[in-house]
């Protein structure tokens, strides 16, 4: 709060602000160096069918540590978006994700669909679709095994025609498109009709209280109905309990993601998840 009642008060406010800006600049500089050096990692969070529990894919989540300490995405993703670093970060994440997919396939595991989060700035770059196509080809991954997740607000971007043409290009390639955190943004039903979306992801905030709050239950039910009427599949995110799984399954929700099925996995935890699954046990559904 800028309550500059006297010069001293103003100076305190000013110093605090400057420190925050400097801290952000340091964070951005370190992030930039680490992206360049290949030090941004990924974790894979399982997605499963709510009909039979079978594995259907993974969401890819960026992971970054600074001076040995994990930095949450809620901290570094906004900085990356403001500084434009998100373009290089997104490219690094996609590269790693498709390399991981290739390894899983070589190990005999049908990983299903690999979903990466994509920011507006990435879709605005001129060669985004070509970059994705090249990356898929480099790792010999079929476009139909790849998905991008965008938030509703991406559809409200200042360059909507660029966003739309990138999405249409991806669609033509055969890449799937999911609308993330659905219900928390400002998009309208018109956007759902205009943009080539395949899946809706019900935000965790609605799933959390879906078994106790009738309003949240109604939002989940309505989202599933809306999606299915439009021919879209639905993924519920943040499922933590058996009760939430049961409720969403009873409402016809197609897929689920959350700690109940698996946390974002890396290294041996990921290997254990794969080992616990049948060698090729992935049902193919969009
Ligand atoms: P998101 O896309 O909505 O991703 C889901 C977030 O929910 C992840 O947080 C995941 O760890 C968390 N989550 C999943 N299941 C559960 C659960 O059952 N309970 C709880 N409490 N949390 C759960 P994370 O990894 O911290 O990522 C936060 C956000 O950062 C993501 O939200 C996504 O919007 C963004 N993000 C992450 N990686 C990338 C990236 O590579 N590029 C872009 N543009 N954004 C990214
Ligand atoms: Mg996501
Ligand atoms: Mg999400
Ligand atoms: Mg979310």
Tab-separated table of C-alpha atoms and ligand atoms in Angstrom:
chain	number	residue	atom	x	y	z
A	1	UNK	CA	0.000	0.000	0.000
A	2	UNK	CA	1.449	3.326	-1.007
A	3	UNK	CA	0.540	5.235	2.135
A	4	UNK	CA	3.202	7.883	1.768
A	5	UNK	CA	2.096	10.161	4.619
A	6	UNK	CA	5.585	11.512	5.182
A	7	UNK	CA	8.960	11.330	3.518
A	8	UNK	CA	10.177	8.581	5.849
A	9	UNK	CA	7.126	6.427	5.138
A	10	UNK	CA	7.553	6.975	1.436
A	11	UNK	CA	11.182	5.942	1.590
A	12	UNK	CA	10.308	2.687	3.402
A	13	UNK	CA	7.730	1.867	0.737
A	14	UNK	CA	10.169	2.724	-2.014
A	15	UNK	CA	12.977	0.597	-0.594
A	16	UNK	CA	10.649	-2.392	-0.224
A	17	UNK	CA	9.487	-2.062	-3.797
A	18	UNK	CA	13.013	-1.771	-5.101
A	19	UNK	CA	14.087	-4.859	-3.209
A	20	UNK	CA	11.223	-6.823	-4.742
A	21	UNK	CA	12.104	-5.666	-8.246
A	22	UNK	CA	15.768	-6.538	-7.713
A	23	UNK	CA	14.858	-9.959	-6.343
A	24	UNK	CA	12.706	-10.607	-9.419
A	25	UNK	CA	15.535	-9.512	-11.687
A	26	UNK	CA	17.947	-11.878	-9.955
A	27	UNK	CA	15.417	-14.684	-10.227
A	28	UNK	CA	14.933	-13.986	-13.943
A	29	UNK	CA	18.693	-13.854	-14.588
A	30	UNK	CA	19.246	-17.169	-12.823
A	31	UNK	CA	16.288	-18.768	-14.567
A	32	UNK	CA	17.589	-17.613	-17.929
A	33	UNK	CA	21.021	-19.092	-17.240
A	34	UNK	CA	19.513	-22.361	-16.027
A	35	UNK	CA	17.213	-22.702	-19.048
A	36	UNK	CA	20.257	-22.162	-21.274
A	37	UNK	CA	22.270	-24.741	-19.345
A	38	UNK	CA	19.479	-27.329	-19.473
A	39	UNK	CA	18.873	-27.169	-15.737
A	40	UNK	CA	15.082	-26.864	-15.863
A	41	UNK	CA	13.610	-30.270	-15.167
A	42	UNK	CA	10.172	-31.829	-15.596
A	43	UNK	CA	7.831	-33.984	-13.533
A	44	UNK	CA	5.099	-36.162	-15.019
A	45	UNK	CA	1.707	-36.401	-13.329
A	46	UNK	CA	-0.463	-39.376	-14.319
A	47	UNK	CA	-3.921	-39.017	-15.830
A	48	UNK	CA	-6.260	-42.006	-15.629
A	49	UNK	CA	-9.623	-43.111	-16.946
A	50	UNK	CA	-12.365	-42.647	-14.346
A	51	UNK	CA	-14.202	-45.595	-15.893
A	52	UNK	CA	-11.613	-48.294	-15.207
A	53	UNK	CA	-8.570	-46.581	-13.688
A	54	UNK	CA	-6.344	-47.302	-16.682
A	55	UNK	CA	-3.490	-44.945	-17.510
A	56	UNK	CA	-4.306	-42.455	-20.274
A	57	UNK	CA	-1.395	-40.027	-20.169
A	58	UNK	CA	0.777	-37.550	-18.275
A	59	UNK	CA	0.734	-33.810	-17.672
A	60	UNK	CA	4.222	-32.337	-17.824
A	61	UNK	CA	5.106	-29.836	-15.088
A	62	UNK	CA	8.243	-27.691	-15.037
A	63	UNK	CA	10.531	-28.105	-12.034
A	64	UNK	CA	13.291	-25.698	-11.075
A	65	UNK	CA	15.675	-25.500	-8.138
A	66	UNK	CA	17.722	-22.475	-7.236
A	67	UNK	CA	20.710	-22.890	-4.941
A	68	UNK	CA	19.496	-26.385	-4.114
A	69	UNK	CA	16.009	-25.219	-3.178
A	70	UNK	CA	12.854	-26.096	-5.092
A	71	UNK	CA	11.174	-22.966	-6.500
A	72	UNK	CA	7.406	-23.425	-6.974
A	73	UNK	CA	6.025	-22.884	-10.504
A	74	UNK	CA	3.663	-20.275	-9.044
A	75	UNK	CA	6.817	-18.228	-8.399
A	76	UNK	CA	8.886	-18.730	-11.548
A	77	UNK	CA	6.217	-19.192	-14.238
A	78	UNK	CA	4.832	-15.638	-13.783
A	79	UNK	CA	8.394	-14.247	-13.908
A	80	UNK	CA	9.076	-16.273	-17.044
A	81	UNK	CA	5.879	-14.956	-18.616
A	82	UNK	CA	6.648	-11.306	-17.773
A	83	UNK	CA	10.213	-11.493	-19.082
A	84	UNK	CA	9.475	-13.532	-22.187
A	85	UNK	CA	11.637	-16.381	-20.874
A	86	UNK	CA	8.542	-18.585	-21.075
A	87	UNK	CA	9.236	-19.119	-24.787
A	88	UNK	CA	12.629	-20.753	-24.144
A	89	UNK	CA	11.389	-22.467	-20.999
A	90	UNK	CA	8.431	-23.945	-22.866
A	91	UNK	CA	10.707	-25.184	-25.629
A	92	UNK	CA	13.028	-26.850	-23.083
A	93	UNK	CA	10.082	-28.466	-21.270
A	94	UNK	CA	8.616	-29.817	-24.518
A	95	UNK	CA	11.996	-31.152	-25.632
A	96	UNK	CA	12.447	-33.009	-22.341
A	97	UNK	CA	8.872	-34.252	-22.342
A	98	UNK	CA	9.134	-35.772	-25.802
A	99	UNK	CA	12.530	-37.286	-25.013
A	100	UNK	CA	10.935	-38.878	-21.920
A	101	UNK	CA	8.021	-40.147	-24.027
A	102	UNK	CA	10.442	-41.711	-26.466
A	103	UNK	CA	12.314	-43.441	-23.645
A	104	UNK	CA	9.092	-44.804	-22.142
A	105	UNK	CA	8.057	-46.190	-25.494
A	106	UNK	CA	11.484	-47.761	-26.022
A	107	UNK	CA	11.014	-49.377	-22.603
A	108	UNK	CA	7.701	-50.829	-23.779
A	109	UNK	CA	5.390	-48.492	-21.868
A	110	UNK	CA	2.458	-46.935	-23.705
A	111	UNK	CA	2.552	-43.503	-22.069
A	112	UNK	CA	-0.695	-42.374	-23.729
A	113	UNK	CA	-0.951	-38.629	-24.290
A	114	UNK	CA	1.771	-36.234	-23.121
A	115	UNK	CA	0.315	-32.818	-22.179
A	116	UNK	CA	2.429	-29.679	-21.804
A	117	UNK	CA	1.297	-26.281	-20.522
A	118	UNK	CA	1.619	-23.531	-23.103
A	119	UNK	CA	1.514	-19.779	-22.472
A	120	UNK	CA	0.098	-17.112	-24.793
A	121	UNK	CA	3.550	-15.729	-25.621
A	122	UNK	CA	4.548	-19.116	-27.039
A	123	UNK	CA	1.498	-19.312	-29.285
A	124	UNK	CA	2.221	-15.758	-30.449
A	125	UNK	CA	5.682	-16.666	-31.796
A	126	UNK	CA	5.638	-17.016	-35.572
A	127	UNK	CA	7.051	-20.512	-35.804
A	128	UNK	CA	5.391	-22.184	-32.814
A	129	UNK	CA	3.576	-24.836	-34.849
A	130	UNK	CA	6.733	-25.594	-36.880
A	131	UNK	CA	8.749	-25.875	-33.649
A	132	UNK	CA	6.289	-28.386	-32.234
A	133	UNK	CA	6.160	-30.350	-35.477
A	134	UNK	CA	9.973	-30.468	-35.611
A	135	UNK	CA	10.239	-31.544	-31.983
A	136	UNK	CA	7.673	-34.322	-32.496
A	137	UNK	CA	9.551	-35.522	-35.582
A	138	UNK	CA	12.931	-35.366	-33.794
A	139	UNK	CA	11.653	-37.726	-31.103
A	140	UNK	CA	9.460	-39.733	-33.457
A	141	UNK	CA	6.288	-39.028	-31.458
A	142	UNK	CA	2.883	-39.010	-33.174
A	143	UNK	CA	1.080	-35.630	-32.930
A	144	UNK	CA	-2.022	-37.490	-31.681
A	145	UNK	CA	0.020	-38.498	-28.590
A	146	UNK	CA	0.716	-34.861	-27.785
A	147	UNK	CA	-1.512	-32.264	-26.152
A	148	UNK	CA	-1.153	-28.640	-25.204
A	149	UNK	CA	-2.928	-27.143	-22.196
A	150	UNK	CA	-3.905	-23.504	-22.370
A	151	UNK	CA	-5.829	-21.467	-19.828
A	152	UNK	CA	-9.029	-19.676	-20.787
A	153	UNK	CA	-7.256	-16.344	-20.600
A	154	UNK	CA	-5.009	-17.310	-23.511
A	155	UNK	CA	-8.146	-17.071	-25.648
A	156	UNK	CA	-8.543	-13.443	-24.523
A	157	UNK	CA	-5.013	-12.531	-25.625
A	158	UNK	CA	-4.250	-9.170	-27.241
A	159	UNK	CA	-3.426	-10.980	-30.511
A	160	UNK	CA	-6.405	-13.362	-30.846
A	161	UNK	CA	-5.863	-13.962	-34.557
A	162	UNK	CA	-2.303	-15.223	-33.916
A	163	UNK	CA	-3.499	-17.458	-31.102
A	164	UNK	CA	-6.287	-18.852	-33.255
A	165	UNK	CA	-4.028	-19.525	-36.223
A	166	UNK	CA	-1.506	-21.344	-34.007
A	167	UNK	CA	-4.272	-23.460	-32.479
A	168	UNK	CA	-5.709	-24.260	-35.893
A	169	UNK	CA	-2.212	-25.201	-37.102
A	170	UNK	CA	-1.715	-27.536	-34.146
A	171	UNK	CA	-5.151	-29.025	-34.733
A	172	UNK	CA	-4.263	-29.694	-38.377
A	173	UNK	CA	-1.087	-31.414	-37.215
A	174	UNK	CA	-3.236	-33.677	-35.057
A	175	UNK	CA	-2.187	-32.277	-31.674
A	176	UNK	CA	-4.847	-32.232	-28.940
A	177	UNK	CA	-5.861	-29.023	-27.165
A	178	UNK	CA	-7.092	-28.842	-23.566
A	179	UNK	CA	-8.580	-25.859	-21.780
A	180	UNK	CA	-6.893	-25.779	-18.343
A	181	UNK	CA	-8.302	-24.518	-15.027
A	182	UNK	CA	-11.712	-24.313	-16.665
A	183	UNK	CA	-14.177	-22.074	-14.867
A	184	UNK	CA	-11.600	-19.827	-13.193
A	185	UNK	CA	-10.909	-17.478	-16.127
A	186	UNK	CA	-12.902	-15.002	-18.111
A	187	UNK	CA	-13.535	-16.838	-21.350
A	188	UNK	CA	-17.109	-17.189	-22.544
A	189	UNK	CA	-18.977	-20.019	-24.202
A	190	UNK	CA	-18.427	-18.224	-27.510
A	191	UNK	CA	-14.698	-18.902	-27.153
A	192	UNK	CA	-15.369	-22.581	-26.600
A	193	UNK	CA	-17.197	-22.627	-29.903
A	194	UNK	CA	-14.621	-20.544	-31.805
A	195	UNK	CA	-11.436	-22.286	-30.712
A	196	UNK	CA	-10.623	-25.898	-31.614
A	197	UNK	CA	-10.632	-27.424	-28.135
A	198	UNK	CA	-10.698	-31.196	-27.442
A	199	UNK	CA	-10.796	-31.344	-23.664
A	200	UNK	CA	-11.859	-29.304	-20.652
A	201	UNK	CA	-9.961	-29.579	-17.382
A	202	UNK	CA	-12.136	-28.864	-14.355
A	203	UNK	CA	-10.099	-26.734	-11.978
A	204	UNK	CA	-8.919	-28.243	-8.703
A	205	UNK	CA	-10.774	-25.555	-6.727
A	206	UNK	CA	-14.142	-26.995	-7.853
A	207	UNK	CA	-13.076	-30.609	-7.370
A	208	UNK	CA	-11.834	-29.971	-3.830
A	209	UNK	CA	-15.261	-29.264	-2.307
A	210	UNK	CA	-17.370	-31.138	-4.863
A	211	UNK	CA	-18.396	-33.687	-2.237
A	212	UNK	CA	-19.334	-31.134	0.420
A	213	UNK	CA	-20.417	-27.949	-1.360
A	214	UNK	CA	-23.564	-28.243	-3.516
A	215	UNK	CA	-22.425	-25.232	-5.568
A	216	UNK	CA	-19.117	-26.851	-6.488
A	217	UNK	CA	-20.884	-30.137	-7.210
A	218	UNK	CA	-23.243	-28.271	-9.552
A	219	UNK	CA	-20.310	-26.594	-11.333
A	220	UNK	CA	-18.619	-29.967	-11.903
A	221	UNK	CA	-21.866	-31.525	-13.144
A	222	UNK	CA	-22.614	-28.574	-15.452
A	223	UNK	CA	-19.070	-28.521	-16.868
A	224	UNK	CA	-19.227	-32.231	-17.678
A	225	UNK	CA	-22.638	-31.783	-19.344
A	226	UNK	CA	-21.464	-28.762	-21.326
A	227	UNK	CA	-18.304	-30.508	-22.490
A	228	UNK	CA	-20.106	-33.642	-23.561
A	229	UNK	CA	-22.772	-31.656	-25.430
A	230	UNK	CA	-19.957	-30.024	-27.387
A	231	UNK	CA	-18.278	-33.373	-28.010
A	232	UNK	CA	-15.355	-32.672	-25.652
A	233	UNK	CA	-13.770	-34.949	-23.062
A	234	UNK	CA	-13.411	-33.839	-19.449
A	235	UNK	CA	-10.437	-34.166	-17.105
A	236	UNK	CA	-10.957	-33.416	-13.403
A	237	UNK	CA	-7.799	-32.112	-11.748
A	238	UNK	CA	-6.745	-32.325	-8.121
A	239	UNK	CA	-8.645	-35.508	-7.197
A	240	UNK	CA	-7.327	-36.449	-3.755
A	241	UNK	CA	-10.021	-38.684	-2.263
A	242	UNK	CA	-11.998	-41.779	-3.177
A	243	UNK	CA	-15.195	-39.778	-2.572
A	244	UNK	CA	-14.209	-37.149	-5.152
A	245	UNK	CA	-13.317	-39.873	-7.635
A	246	UNK	CA	-16.651	-41.617	-7.033
A	247	UNK	CA	-18.667	-38.425	-7.423
A	248	UNK	CA	-16.942	-37.356	-10.645
A	249	UNK	CA	-17.158	-40.856	-12.118
A	250	UNK	CA	-20.882	-40.986	-11.270
A	251	UNK	CA	-21.333	-37.733	-13.186
A	252	UNK	CA	-19.692	-39.204	-16.263
A	253	UNK	CA	-16.363	-37.355	-16.026
A	254	UNK	CA	-13.989	-39.114	-18.427
A	255	UNK	CA	-10.548	-38.679	-16.908
A	256	UNK	CA	-8.928	-37.752	-13.603
A	257	UNK	CA	-5.650	-36.376	-12.343
A	258	UNK	CA	-4.554	-35.826	-8.758
A	259	UNK	CA	-2.699	-37.146	-5.754
A	260	UNK	CA	-5.160	-40.079	-5.469
A	261	UNK	CA	-3.683	-41.497	-8.680
A	262	UNK	CA	-0.202	-40.045	-8.527
A	263	UNK	CA	1.802	-36.941	-7.670
A	264	UNK	CA	3.976	-35.258	-10.285
A	265	UNK	CA	6.660	-37.959	-10.666
A	266	UNK	CA	10.381	-37.931	-11.390
A	267	UNK	CA	13.184	-40.489	-11.359
A	268	UNK	CA	12.547	-43.647	-9.366
A	269	UNK	CA	8.987	-42.643	-8.429
A	270	UNK	CA	8.161	-42.441	-12.132
A	271	UNK	CA	9.887	-45.767	-12.779
A	272	UNK	CA	7.841	-47.378	-9.990
A	273	UNK	CA	4.576	-46.021	-11.399
A	274	UNK	CA	5.422	-47.460	-14.812
A	275	UNK	CA	6.530	-50.801	-13.358
A	276	UNK	CA	3.221	-51.140	-11.529
A	277	UNK	CA	1.305	-50.865	-14.814
A	278	UNK	CA	0.841	-53.527	-17.502
A	279	UNK	CA	3.488	-53.193	-20.212
A	280	UNK	CA	1.196	-51.794	-22.870
A	281	UNK	CA	-1.898	-51.075	-20.858
A	282	UNK	CA	-3.008	-47.743	-22.163
A	283	UNK	CA	-6.440	-47.304	-23.684
A	284	UNK	CA	-6.412	-44.830	-26.498
A	285	UNK	CA	-9.114	-42.201	-26.237
A	286	UNK	CA	-9.217	-38.530	-27.039
B	1	LIG	P1	-1.783	-26.615	-13.648
B	1	LIG	O1	-1.493	-26.695	-15.104
B	1	LIG	O2	-3.203	-26.432	-13.253
B	1	LIG	O3	-1.118	-27.906	-13.007
B	1	LIG	C1	-1.647	-28.625	-11.972
B	1	LIG	C2	-1.039	-28.231	-10.648
B	1	LIG	O4	-1.787	-28.844	-9.611
B	1	LIG	C3	0.391	-28.720	-10.487
B	1	LIG	O5	1.051	-27.777	-9.671
B	1	LIG	C4	0.210	-30.017	-9.696
B	1	LIG	O6	1.342	-30.375	-8.951
B	1	LIG	C5	-0.931	-29.655	-8.798
B	1	LIG	N1	-1.719	-30.814	-8.381
B	1	LIG	C6	-2.038	-31.885	-9.136
B	1	LIG	N2	-2.791	-32.761	-8.454
B	1	LIG	C7	-2.987	-32.241	-7.228
B	1	LIG	C8	-3.717	-32.705	-6.052
B	1	LIG	O7	-4.336	-33.752	-6.020
B	1	LIG	N3	-3.706	-31.875	-4.981
B	1	LIG	C9	-3.041	-30.682	-4.970
B	1	LIG	N4	-3.096	-29.958	-3.848
B	1	LIG	N5	-2.329	-30.229	-6.038
B	1	LIG	C10	-2.312	-31.004	-7.165
B	1	LIG	P2	2.473	-27.184	-10.040
B	1	LIG	O8	3.370	-28.251	-10.579
B	1	LIG	O9	2.926	-26.436	-8.830
B	1	LIG	O10	2.184	-26.178	-11.199
B	1	LIG	C11	1.441	-25.013	-10.995
B	1	LIG	C12	1.080	-24.349	-12.287
B	1	LIG	O11	2.244	-23.847	-12.958
B	1	LIG	C13	0.435	-25.309	-13.284
B	1	LIG	O12	-0.935	-25.434	-12.980
B	1	LIG	C14	0.711	-24.609	-14.596
B	1	LIG	O13	-0.283	-23.637	-14.849
B	1	LIG	C15	2.021	-23.901	-14.345
B	1	LIG	N6	3.104	-24.636	-15.016
B	1	LIG	C16	3.816	-25.699	-14.600
B	1	LIG	N7	4.720	-26.084	-15.527
B	1	LIG	C17	4.567	-25.241	-16.588
B	1	LIG	C18	5.197	-25.118	-17.881
B	1	LIG	O14	6.087	-25.887	-18.281
B	1	LIG	N8	4.759	-24.092	-18.703
B	1	LIG	C19	3.756	-23.242	-18.327
B	1	LIG	N9	3.385	-22.285	-19.179
B	1	LIG	N10	3.136	-23.336	-17.120
B	1	LIG	C20	3.524	-24.318	-16.265
B	2	LIG	MG1	-2.011	-27.691	-16.708
B	3	LIG	MG1	-4.660	-27.312	-14.507
B	4	LIG	MG1	-5.451	-25.765	-11.985
